[in-house]
């Protein structure tokens, strides 16, 4: 039988499906995503649905995700209750289920390989089985009960896949490990679970082979367990090597919780359960974290609202896991103005491989200590979209981490995001979102594979990051357009970091005052750093190229407030033209073109030209007057000339009218005029009592040469300007 169409399959309450000793019974096969098998309305153990007997009761094949078993009791199989034989992309969740009295290989057997139809030859996995072809699938167990199972390997056996166990109990079981066994490079996370009275040939509670990994061990309790190992390990044994059955070297770790604190499965409230009568309709909106969690995880609604003006404090609560397509928003409008905030907690949301799009609108997420949102789906999952959301004051590893965990290291406080690899992560879109004042250790949004798009989103005042506000590694693809980056700081980049295989596209973005703080580089990259083949994230030894992020002059995000300091103003000074030039940054509209004719340079040039022109006119005037006086036979000049230059010849040849005498007459006349004017100017009887204006009027009348007297002639020449 195959549940090939997917959907929800509900067993009637108080039902027992007895397969008896039907060894030929073919298990129910699940090969389609989002297949749910549950007991009654709400899917709880209290509804009393039991499947008993048979060889294997359920089998998972292929790569489906979103497989769920809820509220079922499975007992008495001869091989396994569930043969989880899916590929590494497959994922199944067991919630509030019970596994009792199984006698085969395991109660849940996670192995992508070929197994025998009967019991194993020995209680030694390495001798009986080969490693999986690739990796086995992913199993999550929560609020489950394993009791009185006498199996060959472990009640929960994981061969090469991953298991996450929380709030579950293991009582009076036996096998190679009395509770959980992990081999062939598988991984395990065990949280808030209890192990009592279990017996194992290698460990009483949990056994991890030499190549297996433990990603989380928190708040677990153990009592009365027995192990046959070297140290008779009762609780958690990390093997270093096994030489023979029942004997392994390794490390025994005692569980630390003083008592069992495994929680019971949440009971569906009437408001969250599917409606049976009109009085049981779910509320219009939610104000409590636990009620919101129940509504989402029980699939009672696909459109869910948080009441406006509500703060949901996660506190010590668990994150909400979203495995199907829903819309979660704040109030009626789904905007930040409706004031819905989710604060605190280790992680607030985990998005696991939904088949349809998940939409989250108008919610503020703050103060998460690991990541606010873990988008752990794969590339074939539905898209995750955030619209008008805000992340602020988160202080863990990232505000948002996009990373497909399936078959890989699971996120924990010890995880180094820079070392993660996953090329098939999901697609995430951010529109009109804000990221501010986050102090995270790696990046505000860390993309390990997958695709992401940021549109009209703003990053401001985020600091202490290692790889900028956006990191793209493991062949991630990122588009950022119409977005803003203001006053962010990071070690390797001020804004964006991408490794060699990632692809980043930037369109119409604005950036201002972002800072890279790496001390390894004299010129750190303030924008987008594109790493070449180097070990930048491991040792911060970086080779690559730096590109500017900003290609527009202002932020295009409506309502995003930021300030750019104005340039200092310079007061005018009376001696400004004598000061050195000062360059200041001013706005374009302040740069008004001034006419040259009103500038100081123009005035200086015109003044200089005026002096030159006046000097030239004076020289021309002197020369003209001298030329007129050359024809006068000035005896006084000759005498004066002889007195001052005793070496001149007094022959009458100077007056013969030839070229030489004409030249002498011109030069001599000029010298005589200047010399005599100097003499006259010192003579109190000459020129001091003359009216200069009258003299100038006489000059303008150009009198005949014969009528010019000696005194008048001297007054034709104005005083020379002082040229000192």
PDB file of N, CA, C and O in Angstrom, residues 435-497:
ATOM      1  N   UNK A 435      17.230  46.151   8.781  1.00  0.00           N
ATOM      2  CA  UNK A 435      18.163  45.444   9.658  1.00  0.00           C
ATOM      3  C   UNK A 435      18.984  46.513  10.373  1.00  0.00           C
ATOM      4  O   UNK A 435      19.773  47.212   9.721  1.00  0.00           O
ATOM      5  N   UNK A 436      18.813  46.666  11.676  1.00  0.00           N
ATOM      6  CA  UNK A 436      19.514  47.752  12.355  1.00  0.00           C
ATOM      7  C   UNK A 436      19.958  47.342  13.751  1.00  0.00           C
ATOM      8  O   UNK A 436      19.310  46.542  14.429  1.00  0.00           O
ATOM      9  N   UNK A 437      21.114  47.850  14.123  1.00  0.00           N
ATOM     10  CA  UNK A 437      21.659  47.720  15.478  1.00  0.00           C
ATOM     11  C   UNK A 437      21.827  46.262  15.902  1.00  0.00           C
ATOM     12  O   UNK A 437      21.665  45.920  17.070  1.00  0.00           O
ATOM     13  N   UNK A 438      22.135  45.394  14.946  1.00  0.00           N
ATOM     14  CA  UNK A 438      22.437  44.002  15.274  1.00  0.00           C
ATOM     15  C   UNK A 438      23.939  43.858  15.513  1.00  0.00           C
ATOM     16  O   UNK A 438      24.742  44.339  14.707  1.00  0.00           O
ATOM     17  N   UNK A 439      24.305  43.192  16.606  1.00  0.00           N
ATOM     18  CA  UNK A 439      25.718  42.940  16.905  1.00  0.00           C
ATOM     19  C   UNK A 439      25.949  41.435  16.864  1.00  0.00           C
ATOM     20  O   UNK A 439      25.980  40.758  17.891  1.00  0.00           O
ATOM     21  N   UNK A 440      26.051  40.906  15.650  1.00  0.00           N
ATOM     22  CA  UNK A 440      26.172  39.465  15.455  1.00  0.00           C
ATOM     23  C   UNK A 440      27.611  39.117  15.062  1.00  0.00           C
ATOM     24  O   UNK A 440      28.341  39.948  14.532  1.00  0.00           O
ATOM     25  N   UNK A 441      27.995  37.877  15.319  1.00  0.00           N
ATOM     26  CA  UNK A 441      29.402  37.513  15.172  1.00  0.00           C
ATOM     27  C   UNK A 441      29.808  37.206  13.736  1.00  0.00           C
ATOM     28  O   UNK A 441      30.983  37.345  13.397  1.00  0.00           O
ATOM     29  N   UNK A 442      28.877  36.798  12.871  1.00  0.00           N
ATOM     30  CA  UNK A 442      29.289  36.429  11.506  1.00  0.00           C
ATOM     31  C   UNK A 442      28.760  37.413  10.463  1.00  0.00           C
ATOM     32  O   UNK A 442      29.531  38.119   9.824  1.00  0.00           O
ATOM     33  N   UNK A 443      27.467  37.446  10.251  1.00  0.00           N
ATOM     34  CA  UNK A 443      26.872  38.381   9.292  1.00  0.00           C
ATOM     35  C   UNK A 443      25.422  38.587   9.685  1.00  0.00           C
ATOM     36  O   UNK A 443      24.798  37.699  10.282  1.00  0.00           O
ATOM     37  N   UNK A 444      24.866  39.729   9.346  1.00  0.00           N
ATOM     38  CA  UNK A 444      23.464  39.975   9.669  1.00  0.00           C
ATOM     39  C   UNK A 444      22.581  38.988   8.911  1.00  0.00           C
ATOM     40  O   UNK A 444      21.693  38.360   9.481  1.00  0.00           O
ATOM     41  N   UNK A 445      22.821  38.837   7.612  1.00  0.00           N
ATOM     42  CA  UNK A 445      22.160  37.790   6.819  1.00  0.00           C
ATOM     43  C   UNK A 445      23.262  36.917   6.216  1.00  0.00           C
ATOM     44  O   UNK A 445      24.066  37.406   5.414  1.00  0.00           O
ATOM     45  N   UNK A 446      23.311  35.659   6.633  1.00  0.00           N
ATOM     46  CA  UNK A 446      24.347  34.726   6.172  1.00  0.00           C
ATOM     47  C   UNK A 446      23.718  33.717   5.225  1.00  0.00           C
ATOM     48  O   UNK A 446      22.790  32.997   5.610  1.00  0.00           O
ATOM     49  N   UNK A 447      24.224  33.671   3.998  1.00  0.00           N
ATOM     50  CA  UNK A 447      23.702  32.762   2.972  1.00  0.00           C
ATOM     51  C   UNK A 447      24.736  31.676   2.710  1.00  0.00           C
ATOM     52  O   UNK A 447      25.815  31.954   2.177  1.00  0.00           O
ATOM     53  N   UNK A 448      24.413  30.455   3.095  1.00  0.00           N
ATOM     54  CA  UNK A 448      25.264  29.303   2.807  1.00  0.00           C
ATOM     55  C   UNK A 448      24.563  28.535   1.696  1.00  0.00           C
ATOM     56  O   UNK A 448      23.721  27.677   1.940  1.00  0.00           O
ATOM     57  N   UNK A 449      24.898  28.864   0.462  1.00  0.00           N
ATOM     58  CA  UNK A 449      24.142  28.339  -0.664  1.00  0.00           C
ATOM     59  C   UNK A 449      22.790  29.042  -0.758  1.00  0.00           C
ATOM     60  O   UNK A 449      22.471  29.962  -0.008  1.00  0.00           O
ATOM     61  N   UNK A 450      21.975  28.598  -1.703  1.00  0.00           N
ATOM     62  CA  UNK A 450      20.648  29.179  -1.860  1.00  0.00           C
ATOM     63  C   UNK A 450      20.663  30.489  -2.620  1.00  0.00           C
ATOM     64  O   UNK A 450      21.708  31.009  -3.013  1.00  0.00           O
ATOM     65  N   UNK A 451      19.471  31.039  -2.832  1.00  0.00           N
ATOM     66  CA  UNK A 451      19.293  32.300  -3.543  1.00  0.00           C
ATOM     67  C   UNK A 451      18.610  33.299  -2.612  1.00  0.00           C
ATOM     68  O   UNK A 451      17.734  32.939  -1.831  1.00  0.00           O
ATOM     69  N   UNK A 452      19.001  34.558  -2.746  1.00  0.00           N
ATOM     70  CA  UNK A 452      18.372  35.608  -1.942  1.00  0.00           C
ATOM     71  C   UNK A 452      18.253  36.878  -2.762  1.00  0.00           C
ATOM     72  O   UNK A 452      19.095  37.170  -3.614  1.00  0.00           O
ATOM     73  N   UNK A 453      17.190  37.629  -2.491  1.00  0.00           N
ATOM     74  CA  UNK A 453      16.977  38.903  -3.159  1.00  0.00           C
ATOM     75  C   UNK A 453      16.568  39.939  -2.119  1.00  0.00           C
ATOM     76  O   UNK A 453      15.684  39.690  -1.293  1.00  0.00           O
ATOM     77  N   UNK A 454      17.248  41.088  -2.160  1.00  0.00           N
ATOM     78  CA  UNK A 454      16.939  42.205  -1.269  1.00  0.00           C
ATOM     79  C   UNK A 454      16.461  43.373  -2.125  1.00  0.00           C
ATOM     80  O   UNK A 454      17.183  43.832  -3.008  1.00  0.00           O
ATOM     81  N   UNK A 455      15.250  43.848  -1.857  1.00  0.00           N
ATOM     82  CA  UNK A 455      14.673  44.945  -2.629  1.00  0.00           C
ATOM     83  C   UNK A 455      14.177  46.010  -1.664  1.00  0.00           C
ATOM     84  O   UNK A 455      13.429  45.708  -0.721  1.00  0.00           O
ATOM     85  N   UNK A 456      14.614  47.253  -1.877  1.00  0.00           N
ATOM     86  CA  UNK A 456      14.173  48.378  -1.059  1.00  0.00           C
ATOM     87  C   UNK A 456      14.284  48.065   0.426  1.00  0.00           C
ATOM     88  O   UNK A 456      13.353  48.281   1.211  1.00  0.00           O
ATOM     89  N   UNK A 457      15.434  47.565   0.810  1.00  0.00           N
ATOM     90  CA  UNK A 457      15.698  47.214   2.197  1.00  0.00           C
ATOM     91  C   UNK A 457      16.877  48.026   2.713  1.00  0.00           C
ATOM     92  O   UNK A 457      17.708  48.503   1.936  1.00  0.00           O
ATOM     93  N   UNK A 458      16.947  48.191   4.037  1.00  0.00           N
ATOM     94  CA  UNK A 458      17.939  49.088   4.635  1.00  0.00           C
ATOM     95  C   UNK A 458      18.708  48.381   5.743  1.00  0.00           C
ATOM     96  O   UNK A 458      18.117  47.682   6.573  1.00  0.00           O
ATOM     97  N   UNK A 459      20.040  48.582   5.729  1.00  0.00           N
ATOM     98  CA  UNK A 459      20.932  48.055   6.767  1.00  0.00           C
ATOM     99  C   UNK A 459      21.621  49.253   7.417  1.00  0.00           C
ATOM    100  O   UNK A 459      22.305  50.020   6.724  1.00  0.00           O
ATOM    101  N   UNK A 460      21.470  49.402   8.729  1.00  0.00           N
ATOM    102  CA  UNK A 460      22.075  50.559   9.387  1.00  0.00           C
ATOM    103  C   UNK A 460      22.562  50.218  10.782  1.00  0.00           C
ATOM    104  O   UNK A 460      21.913  49.457  11.515  1.00  0.00           O
ATOM    105  N   UNK A 461      23.734  50.755  11.113  1.00  0.00           N
ATOM    106  CA  UNK A 461      24.298  50.662  12.461  1.00  0.00           C
ATOM    107  C   UNK A 461      24.434  49.232  12.970  1.00  0.00           C
ATOM    108  O   UNK A 461      24.275  48.953  14.157  1.00  0.00           O
ATOM    109  N   UNK A 462      24.730  48.303  12.069  1.00  0.00           N
ATOM    110  CA  UNK A 462      25.063  46.939  12.472  1.00  0.00           C
ATOM    111  C   UNK A 462      26.575  46.850  12.657  1.00  0.00           C
ATOM    112  O   UNK A 462      27.338  47.386  11.860  1.00  0.00           O
ATOM    113  N   UNK A 463      27.027  46.151  13.702  1.00  0.00           N
ATOM    114  CA  UNK A 463      28.464  46.150  13.966  1.00  0.00           C
ATOM    115  C   UNK A 463      28.946  44.792  14.476  1.00  0.00           C
ATOM    116  O   UNK A 463      28.156  43.876  14.706  1.00  0.00           O
ATOM    117  N   UNK A 464      30.262  44.700  14.598  1.00  0.00           N
ATOM    118  CA  UNK A 464      30.951  43.523  15.140  1.00  0.00           C
ATOM    119  C   UNK A 464      30.820  42.283  14.267  1.00  0.00           C
ATOM    120  O   UNK A 464      31.058  41.169  14.724  1.00  0.00           O
ATOM    121  N   UNK A 465      30.391  42.432  13.007  1.00  0.00           N
ATOM    122  CA  UNK A 465      30.279  41.261  12.155  1.00  0.00           C
ATOM    123  C   UNK A 465      31.652  40.853  11.617  1.00  0.00           C
ATOM    124  O   UNK A 465      32.560  41.667  11.523  1.00  0.00           O
ATOM    125  N   UNK A 466      31.757  39.594  11.258  1.00  0.00           N
ATOM    126  CA  UNK A 466      32.991  39.111  10.648  1.00  0.00           C
ATOM    127  C   UNK A 466      32.986  39.340   9.145  1.00  0.00           C
ATOM    128  O   UNK A 466      34.002  39.705   8.557  1.00  0.00           O
ATOM    129  N   UNK A 467      31.842  39.122   8.522  1.00  0.00           N
ATOM    130  CA  UNK A 467      31.776  39.123   7.056  1.00  0.00           C
ATOM    131  C   UNK A 467      30.776  40.132   6.521  1.00  0.00           C
ATOM    132  O   UNK A 467      30.092  39.881   5.528  1.00  0.00           O
ATOM    133  N   UNK A 468      30.671  41.311   7.140  1.00  0.00           N
ATOM    134  CA  UNK A 468      29.782  42.331   6.628  1.00  0.00           C
ATOM    135  C   UNK A 468      28.335  42.086   7.011  1.00  0.00           C
ATOM    136  O   UNK A 468      28.015  41.204   7.814  1.00  0.00           O
ATOM    137  N   UNK A 469      27.430  42.858   6.436  1.00  0.00           N
ATOM    138  CA  UNK A 469      26.022  42.669   6.760  1.00  0.00           C
ATOM    139  C   UNK A 469      25.387  41.564   5.918  1.00  0.00           C
ATOM    140  O   UNK A 469      24.409  40.950   6.334  1.00  0.00           O
ATOM    141  N   UNK A 470      25.915  41.303   4.736  1.00  0.00           N
ATOM    142  CA  UNK A 470      25.441  40.186   3.908  1.00  0.00           C
ATOM    143  C   UNK A 470      26.653  39.344   3.532  1.00  0.00           C
ATOM    144  O   UNK A 470      27.633  39.867   3.006  1.00  0.00           O
ATOM    145  N   UNK A 471      26.590  38.042   3.798  1.00  0.00           N
ATOM    146  CA  UNK A 471      27.653  37.132   3.357  1.00  0.00           C
ATOM    147  C   UNK A 471      27.047  36.100   2.409  1.00  0.00           C
ATOM    148  O   UNK A 471      25.935  35.625   2.622  1.00  0.00           O
ATOM    149  N   UNK A 472      27.780  35.783   1.367  1.00  0.00           N
ATOM    150  CA  UNK A 472      27.330  34.807   0.371  1.00  0.00           C
ATOM    151  C   UNK A 472      28.447  33.794   0.154  1.00  0.00           C
ATOM    152  O   UNK A 472      29.505  34.140  -0.376  1.00  0.00           O
ATOM    153  N   UNK A 473      28.232  32.565   0.587  1.00  0.00           N
ATOM    154  CA  UNK A 473      29.233  31.511   0.454  1.00  0.00           C
ATOM    155  C   UNK A 473      28.592  30.260  -0.130  1.00  0.00           C
ATOM    156  O   UNK A 473      27.370  30.177  -0.277  1.00  0.00           O
ATOM    157  N   UNK A 474      29.437  29.291  -0.443  1.00  0.00           N
ATOM    158  CA  UNK A 474      28.977  27.982  -0.926  1.00  0.00           C
ATOM    159  C   UNK A 474      28.057  28.126  -2.140  1.00  0.00           C
ATOM    160  O   UNK A 474      26.985  27.533  -2.211  1.00  0.00           O
ATOM    161  N   UNK A 475      28.494  28.966  -3.104  1.00  0.00           N
ATOM    162  CA  UNK A 475      27.790  29.166  -4.370  1.00  0.00           C
ATOM    163  C   UNK A 475      26.417  29.808  -4.203  1.00  0.00           C
ATOM    164  O   UNK A 475      25.497  29.559  -4.997  1.00  0.00           O
ATOM    165  N   UNK A 476      26.273  30.627  -3.198  1.00  0.00           N
ATOM    166  CA  UNK A 476      25.028  31.372  -3.041  1.00  0.00           C
ATOM    167  C   UNK A 476      24.892  32.403  -4.155  1.00  0.00           C
ATOM    168  O   UNK A 476      25.877  32.859  -4.732  1.00  0.00           O
ATOM    169  N   UNK A 477      23.653  32.772  -4.437  1.00  0.00           N
ATOM    170  CA  UNK A 477      23.371  33.778  -5.458  1.00  0.00           C
ATOM    171  C   UNK A 477      22.553  34.898  -4.807  1.00  0.00           C
ATOM    172  O   UNK A 477      21.518  34.635  -4.193  1.00  0.00           O
ATOM    173  N   UNK A 478      23.012  36.151  -4.965  1.00  0.00           N
ATOM    174  CA  UNK A 478      22.395  37.275  -4.265  1.00  0.00           C
ATOM    175  C   UNK A 478      22.147  38.425  -5.245  1.00  0.00           C
ATOM    176  O   UNK A 478      23.024  38.779  -6.026  1.00  0.00           O
ATOM    177  N   UNK A 479      20.960  39.006  -5.178  1.00  0.00           N
ATOM    178  CA  UNK A 479      20.636  40.228  -5.899  1.00  0.00           C
ATOM    179  C   UNK A 479      20.240  41.284  -4.876  1.00  0.00           C
ATOM    180  O   UNK A 479      19.361  41.054  -4.040  1.00  0.00           O
ATOM    181  N   UNK A 480      20.895  42.444  -4.939  1.00  0.00           N
ATOM    182  CA  UNK A 480      20.573  43.563  -4.048  1.00  0.00           C
ATOM    183  C   UNK A 480      20.264  44.770  -4.921  1.00  0.00           C
ATOM    184  O   UNK A 480      21.117  45.217  -5.691  1.00  0.00           O
ATOM    185  N   UNK A 481      19.065  45.314  -4.792  1.00  0.00           N
ATOM    186  CA  UNK A 481      18.723  46.485  -5.610  1.00  0.00           C
ATOM    187  C   UNK A 481      17.869  47.474  -4.825  1.00  0.00           C
ATOM    188  O   UNK A 481      17.083  47.091  -3.960  1.00  0.00           O
ATOM    189  N   UNK A 482      18.092  48.745  -5.132  1.00  0.00           N
ATOM    190  CA  UNK A 482      17.328  49.839  -4.525  1.00  0.00           C
ATOM    191  C   UNK A 482      17.406  49.806  -3.002  1.00  0.00           C
ATOM    192  O   UNK A 482      16.442  50.175  -2.318  1.00  0.00           O
ATOM    193  N   UNK A 483      18.542  49.379  -2.465  1.00  0.00           N
ATOM    194  CA  UNK A 483      18.681  49.222  -1.016  1.00  0.00           C
ATOM    195  C   UNK A 483      19.763  50.148  -0.480  1.00  0.00           C
ATOM    196  O   UNK A 483      20.518  50.761  -1.245  1.00  0.00           O
ATOM    197  N   UNK A 484      19.843  50.259   0.850  1.00  0.00           N
ATOM    198  CA  UNK A 484      20.709  51.259   1.484  1.00  0.00           C
ATOM    199  C   UNK A 484      21.539  50.623   2.594  1.00  0.00           C
ATOM    200  O   UNK A 484      21.041  49.776   3.347  1.00  0.00           O
ATOM    201  N   UNK A 485      22.793  51.092   2.687  1.00  0.00           N
ATOM    202  CA  UNK A 485      23.726  50.607   3.700  1.00  0.00           C
ATOM    203  C   UNK A 485      24.387  51.822   4.347  1.00  0.00           C
ATOM    204  O   UNK A 485      25.153  52.527   3.684  1.00  0.00           O
ATOM    205  N   UNK A 486      24.095  52.066   5.612  1.00  0.00           N
ATOM    206  CA  UNK A 486      24.575  53.276   6.275  1.00  0.00           C
ATOM    207  C   UNK A 486      25.190  52.920   7.632  1.00  0.00           C
ATOM    208  O   UNK A 486      24.546  52.279   8.467  1.00  0.00           O
ATOM    209  N   UNK A 487      26.460  53.291   7.814  1.00  0.00           N
ATOM    210  CA  UNK A 487      27.169  53.196   9.087  1.00  0.00           C
ATOM    211  C   UNK A 487      27.154  51.784   9.665  1.00  0.00           C
ATOM    212  O   UNK A 487      26.833  51.561  10.836  1.00  0.00           O
ATOM    213  N   UNK A 488      27.506  50.811   8.826  1.00  0.00           N
ATOM    214  CA  UNK A 488      27.714  49.443   9.284  1.00  0.00           C
ATOM    215  C   UNK A 488      29.212  49.183   9.387  1.00  0.00           C
ATOM    216  O   UNK A 488      30.018  49.805   8.695  1.00  0.00           O
ATOM    217  N   UNK A 489      29.599  48.222  10.215  1.00  0.00           N
ATOM    218  CA  UNK A 489      31.014  47.881  10.323  1.00  0.00           C
ATOM    219  C   UNK A 489      31.184  46.373  10.388  1.00  0.00           C
ATOM    220  O   UNK A 489      30.376  45.665  10.988  1.00  0.00           O
ATOM    221  N   UNK A 490      32.240  45.885   9.745  1.00  0.00           N
ATOM    222  CA  UNK A 490      32.578  44.464   9.766  1.00  0.00           C
ATOM    223  C   UNK A 490      34.074  44.293   9.611  1.00  0.00           C
ATOM    224  O   UNK A 490      34.781  45.210   9.201  1.00  0.00           O
ATOM    225  N   UNK A 491      34.547  43.117   9.928  1.00  0.00           N
ATOM    226  CA  UNK A 491      35.982  42.886   9.871  1.00  0.00           C
ATOM    227  C   UNK A 491      36.490  42.780   8.434  1.00  0.00           C
ATOM    228  O   UNK A 491      37.424  43.471   8.040  1.00  0.00           O
ATOM    229  N   UNK A 492      35.874  41.916   7.638  1.00  0.00           N
ATOM    230  CA  UNK A 492      36.377  41.642   6.295  1.00  0.00           C
ATOM    231  C   UNK A 492      35.765  42.556   5.244  1.00  0.00           C
ATOM    232  O   UNK A 492      36.325  42.721   4.167  1.00  0.00           O
ATOM    233  N   UNK A 493      34.611  43.119   5.549  1.00  0.00           N
ATOM    234  CA  UNK A 493      33.944  44.000   4.597  1.00  0.00           C
ATOM    235  C   UNK A 493      32.988  44.904   5.353  1.00  0.00           C
ATOM    236  O   UNK A 493      32.399  44.499   6.350  1.00  0.00           O
ATOM    237  N   UNK A 494      32.837  46.123   4.847  1.00  0.00           N
ATOM    238  CA  UNK A 494      31.876  47.020   5.452  1.00  0.00           C
ATOM    239  C   UNK A 494      30.442  46.675   5.105  1.00  0.00           C
ATOM    240  O   UNK A 494      29.529  46.957   5.869  1.00  0.00           O
ATOM    241  N   UNK A 495      30.228  46.028   3.938  1.00  0.00           N
ATOM    242  CA  UNK A 495      28.858  45.772   3.499  1.00  0.00           C
ATOM    243  C   UNK A 495      28.641  44.312   3.105  1.00  0.00           C
ATOM    244  O   UNK A 495      27.876  43.597   3.739  1.00  0.00           O
ATOM    245  N   UNK A 496      29.303  43.830   2.059  1.00  0.00           N
ATOM    246  CA  UNK A 496      29.025  42.497   1.508  1.00  0.00           C
ATOM    247  C   UNK A 496      30.325  41.702   1.385  1.00  0.00           C
ATOM    248  O   UNK A 496      31.343  42.242   0.941  1.00  0.00           O
ATOM    249  N   UNK A 497      30.258  40.432   1.757  1.00  0.00           N
ATOM    250  CA  UNK A 497      31.377  39.506   1.549  1.00  0.00           C
ATOM    251  C   UNK A 497      30.880  38.333   0.711  1.00  0.00           C
ATOM    252  O   UNK A 497      29.814  37.775   0.978  1.00  0.00           O
TER     253      UNK A 497
END
